[in-house]
Structure formats: structure tokens, C-alpha cells
Amino acid sequence: MDGRDWGTFLLPYEQTVEELKVKFKTMRAELKKREEYAPIEFVTGRVKKISSILDKAKRLSVPMNEIETGIEDIAGIRIMCQFVEDIRRVAEYIRERKDLKVLYEKDYITNFKESGYRSFHMIVEYPVQTALGQKHVLAEIQIRTLAMNFWATIEHSLNYKFRDNLPDMVRERLKKTSEAAFILDNEMSAIRLEILEAQKTFEDESSIISKTLAIIHQLYFYHLVDEAIDAQEKFNTYWQAHDIEAIKHLSGEVKELLNNARKSSETDEF
């Protein structure tokens, strides 16, 4: 058994996971602001457990003094997408990044595994700044749809339970559910535009409602209490009727009240 200090050994991997999670979450936020739609739904990450590292090293016949290069997924990032089409787009964004190096890719979507597993993997080399200087860490980035991730999570749990010796009945059922997940992804792709339009409409309406409530609240700062109460009552009526156009109009009226109040306040101060 290897006698290394595992806590110290795993520190650069933990740092890699945390930094990449932040970077991909930031990329999601930026894309959303630029394009009103981000191909990234959410990002997770993990450092492989010591027991899993030892199991994999044994299974792959990797010497313990070579696990840093022989086991490429000690640091793991998962990027979830809504649609299959988004996976290729995210992969391209990652290839273009200058803060990591893509070593190679494994396309288990086009060439899915016999078990039914589908995902897109990228093995990258990421430089982290440690207390002892820069260290290049290998990490695996998995890009999946939500349906692929649900299936893969269940398969992983079952493989762990049966120690990779799944009963034939369970294996066949997993294959069937993999096909069901594949069909689901295809159906979602078929109505992709409708889904995106519905999501945009929801977000636009949410933004209008939030902004309108915020500017109504500002009326109190200018002691326009009666106006604020009247605007809130109108908002409540329009909101109950789901009259977004009326809320937009109300927002314009309140903005005008605020602008007049600000001008009056500036004149009084002068």
C-alpha cells in the first residue's frame, strides 16, 4: 500500500476543481448576458475518493508512482446542457481557452458504450499555482445533457453496488433506459426553438416584474407614499391578471414620477 500523505497529494486536484468550476460558471453567466441563452445549464465538480483512485490504479495496472499521469480523472468537472447540440458548442469554447490545454477527447455520444453510456469527455492539463510553484494537473471534463447525466448517475450507483458485475436483467434494463434517455434528448432537440422562446419569455417577464417592484419601492425614498401605494395596488391587479403589457406601462409611469422627484430634489438642494 502506498504510504504517501494523500491529503497533501490531493490539494492541487481540489484547487483545480474549484478554479475550473468558478471559470465555467463565469463563462455561463457571460454567455447568458451576451446571447440571452447559455449552453451550460449548470456545473459540478469532484475530486476522486482515495478508495476509487486505488481501485482504478489496480484495475488499469497503474504503478502508484505514476498515478498523476496514469489516472486522468482524479479531478473531474461535469458540465450539464439542456440540448445535445449544446455539447459540441461547449466543447468548442473549451478548446479555444488559453488557460488550459486539451490533450484529447472521447466522444461517447457518437460512439456510445455498449452499456448505453453517452457523454463527451475532454482530458485537459490545467496549471495551478501552489505554495511550491506551478503544477500541471490532469482533469477530465464531462459534458452531458441532463438526461445523459441522470442515466449515468444511476448506472454508476448500480455498478458500485454490484462491483461492476451487473446482473444480466439489470444490464438489459439499463440499456433500455439509455435508449429512452436518447429518445428524450432527440424529442427535446426537435422542439428546441419553442423551449428557448418559452424560457426567454419567462425570463423577460420575471425581469419586468422585478424592475417594476424595485422602482415602486424607490418612491418611498422621495416621500411619495400615496403614489407608491397606488402603484402597488395597480401592480397587484395587473399581476393577478397576468397583464404584462399593463405592468410595462405602469413601470414607465413610475419611472416618470421618479425622474420628476429627482429633478425636484436636485433643484431644492441647489
XYZ file of C-alpha atoms in Angstrom:
270
model
C 0.000 0.000 0.000
C 1.262 3.476 -0.885
C 2.389 5.479 2.156
C 2.040 8.992 0.739
C 0.227 11.847 2.507
C -2.988 11.713 0.495
C -4.347 14.955 1.930
C -1.331 16.874 0.611
C -1.287 14.922 -2.664
C -4.910 15.802 -3.448
C -4.615 19.533 -2.672
C -3.717 20.575 -6.271
C -6.626 18.486 -7.577
C -9.018 20.148 -5.141
C -7.716 23.547 -6.250
C -8.118 22.577 -9.910
C -11.732 21.531 -9.404
C -12.636 24.721 -7.521
C -10.955 27.008 -10.057
C -12.477 25.287 -13.086
C -15.940 25.316 -11.509
C -15.673 29.077 -10.995
C -14.386 29.635 -14.530
C -17.120 27.615 -16.226
C -19.826 29.192 -14.071
C -18.460 32.606 -15.033
C -18.474 31.552 -18.688
C -22.133 30.567 -18.320
C -23.025 33.953 -16.812
C -21.145 35.850 -19.530
C -22.746 33.893 -22.362
C -26.173 34.465 -20.852
C -25.604 38.216 -20.758
C -24.182 38.323 -24.274
C -26.592 35.977 -26.024
C -29.583 35.685 -23.624
C -29.019 31.926 -23.697
C -26.189 29.866 -22.246
C -25.495 26.335 -23.500
C -24.323 25.497 -19.973
C -27.156 24.616 -17.600
C -25.010 24.035 -14.507
C -21.543 22.893 -13.447
C -20.411 20.438 -10.783
C -17.043 19.022 -9.816
C -15.403 16.453 -7.576
C -12.051 15.001 -6.590
C -11.946 11.220 -6.833
C -12.049 9.417 -3.495
C -8.836 7.719 -2.386
C -10.500 4.287 -2.484
C -11.630 4.924 -6.077
C -8.125 6.036 -7.075
C -6.634 2.854 -5.624
C -9.299 0.674 -7.292
C -8.711 2.287 -10.687
C -4.928 2.054 -10.364
C -5.269 -1.659 -9.635
C -7.763 -2.230 -12.472
C -5.572 -0.400 -15.028
C -2.278 -1.742 -13.636
C -1.019 1.782 -13.000
C 2.017 1.855 -10.645
C 1.445 4.073 -7.615
C 4.372 6.304 -8.595
C 2.639 7.016 -11.932
C -0.942 7.779 -10.863
C -0.564 11.509 -11.613
C -0.249 10.679 -15.310
C -1.845 7.227 -15.397
C -5.176 8.252 -13.878
C -6.589 11.250 -15.732
C -9.847 11.830 -13.866
C -8.714 12.374 -10.260
C -10.024 15.906 -10.813
C -13.409 15.812 -12.529
C -15.729 18.510 -13.870
C -19.239 17.914 -15.200
C -20.945 20.428 -17.419
C -24.659 19.853 -17.957
C -26.506 21.110 -21.030
C -30.180 21.214 -21.974
C -29.696 20.001 -25.536
C -27.345 17.629 -27.351
C -26.460 20.457 -29.760
C -25.109 22.478 -26.848
C -22.478 19.848 -26.034
C -20.492 20.485 -29.234
C -20.724 24.217 -28.677
C -19.397 23.985 -25.113
C -16.573 21.688 -26.254
C -15.549 24.289 -28.825
C -15.487 27.033 -26.182
C -13.194 24.847 -24.064
C -10.853 24.145 -26.996
C -10.448 27.900 -27.527
C -9.477 28.635 -23.911
C -5.884 29.715 -23.236
C -5.850 28.820 -19.525
C -5.870 25.051 -20.117
C -4.658 22.585 -22.707
C -6.893 19.921 -24.237
C -4.874 16.725 -24.540
C -7.508 14.560 -26.195
C -11.240 13.910 -26.411
C -13.511 10.865 -26.102
C -16.850 11.098 -27.910
C -19.215 8.660 -26.234
C -22.223 10.336 -27.853
C -21.447 9.348 -31.434
C -19.694 6.185 -30.242
C -21.685 5.324 -27.134
C -20.584 2.468 -24.918
C -22.159 -0.968 -25.066
C -23.791 -0.290 -21.695
C -25.651 2.658 -23.217
C -23.415 5.313 -21.623
C -23.381 8.608 -23.524
C -21.215 11.620 -22.717
C -18.475 13.802 -24.205
C -15.143 13.699 -22.362
C -12.191 16.071 -22.623
C -8.911 15.345 -20.874
C -7.186 18.636 -20.104
C -3.980 19.807 -18.489
C -4.550 22.696 -16.109
C -1.810 24.789 -14.439
C -2.421 25.568 -10.761
C -0.327 27.869 -8.605
C 0.584 26.024 -5.425
C 2.668 27.140 -2.445
C 5.606 25.304 -4.029
C 5.138 26.765 -7.501
C 3.155 25.925 -10.622
C 1.886 22.369 -11.092
C 0.203 20.927 -14.183
C -2.764 18.795 -13.185
C -4.735 16.418 -15.383
C -8.511 16.765 -15.216
C -11.453 15.202 -17.008
C -14.298 17.398 -18.219
C -17.542 15.543 -18.932
C -20.182 17.352 -20.992
C -23.663 15.828 -20.943
C -27.322 16.587 -21.300
C -29.488 16.393 -18.203
C -30.949 13.098 -19.436
C -27.486 11.608 -20.025
C -26.386 12.701 -16.569
C -29.420 11.179 -14.873
C -28.790 7.843 -16.579
C -25.022 7.885 -15.909
C -25.562 8.678 -12.222
C -27.887 5.686 -11.825
C -25.535 3.400 -13.745
C -22.593 4.476 -11.585
C -24.535 3.721 -8.400
C -25.550 0.277 -9.660
C -22.005 -0.562 -10.777
C -20.734 0.428 -7.355
C -23.331 -1.757 -5.661
C -22.567 -4.802 -7.829
C -18.817 -4.082 -8.129
C -19.080 -3.797 -11.930
C -20.762 -7.212 -12.199
C -24.284 -6.167 -13.056
C -26.902 -8.945 -13.302
C -27.992 -9.517 -16.896
C -31.538 -8.364 -16.141
C -30.311 -5.058 -14.695
C -27.877 -4.600 -17.590
C -30.657 -5.064 -20.171
C -32.961 -2.668 -18.363
C -30.202 -0.081 -18.209
C -29.745 -0.364 -21.974
C -33.474 0.208 -22.469
C -33.466 3.262 -20.205
C -30.428 4.588 -22.081
C -32.440 4.396 -25.310
C -35.322 6.145 -23.572
C -32.971 8.946 -22.476
C -31.643 9.171 -26.058
C -35.186 9.472 -27.418
C -35.947 12.155 -24.822
C -32.905 14.174 -25.922
C -33.960 13.865 -29.571
C -37.507 14.998 -28.792
C -36.179 17.977 -26.822
C -33.945 18.906 -29.764
C -36.966 18.741 -32.084
C -38.794 21.405 -30.067
C -35.644 23.304 -29.062
C -36.722 26.654 -30.527
C -40.096 26.508 -28.790
C -38.421 25.688 -25.468
C -35.912 28.523 -25.805
C -38.636 31.015 -26.738
C -40.705 29.956 -23.727
C -37.689 30.304 -21.421
C -36.851 33.744 -22.813
C -40.443 34.905 -22.361
C -40.413 33.721 -18.753
C -37.106 35.461 -18.028
C -38.221 38.695 -19.706
C -41.438 38.759 -17.705
C -39.571 37.989 -14.477
C -37.188 40.869 -15.180
C -40.034 43.312 -15.853
C -41.793 42.325 -12.635
C -38.616 42.646 -10.541
C -37.689 46.034 -12.017
C -41.218 47.398 -11.598
C -41.373 46.390 -7.932
C -37.925 47.898 -7.355
C -38.834 51.314 -8.774
C -42.176 51.355 -6.919
C -40.207 50.867 -3.707
C -37.960 53.827 -4.619
C -40.963 56.146 -4.457
C -40.837 55.898 -0.657
C -37.346 57.451 -0.631
C -38.835 60.607 -2.148
C -41.759 60.571 0.324
C -44.226 59.747 -2.464
C -46.123 57.412 -0.169
C -49.580 57.817 -1.712
C -48.140 57.335 -5.194
C -46.264 54.229 -4.063
C -49.384 52.703 -2.503
C -51.435 53.477 -5.625
C -48.753 51.982 -7.908
C -48.523 48.849 -5.746
C -52.280 48.347 -5.879
C -52.232 48.703 -9.675
C -49.334 46.270 -9.886
C -51.208 43.712 -7.772
C -54.238 43.965 -10.064
C -52.178 43.628 -13.243
C -50.114 40.786 -11.786
C -53.222 38.818 -10.816
C -54.500 39.231 -14.374
C -51.037 38.386 -15.783
C -51.201 41.599 -17.828
C -47.528 42.135 -18.616
C -48.198 44.999 -21.018
C -50.053 46.891 -18.274
C -47.140 46.269 -15.891
C -44.740 47.664 -18.514
C -46.900 50.760 -18.833
C -47.052 51.113 -15.045
C -43.270 50.828 -14.900
C -42.972 53.747 -17.340
C -45.362 55.858 -15.264
C -43.444 55.206 -12.056
C -40.126 55.991 -13.769
C -41.530 59.345 -14.831
C -42.636 60.049 -11.245
C -39.160 59.198 -10.004
C -37.429 61.368 -12.607
C -39.611 64.338 -11.651
C -38.942 63.690 -7.962
C -35.177 63.574 -8.565
C -35.218 66.816 -10.566
C -37.224 68.487 -7.823
C -34.806 67.193 -5.196
C -31.793 68.479 -7.141
C -33.423 71.911 -7.550
C -34.160 72.114 -3.798
C -30.564 71.218 -2.945
C -29.233 73.883 -5.324
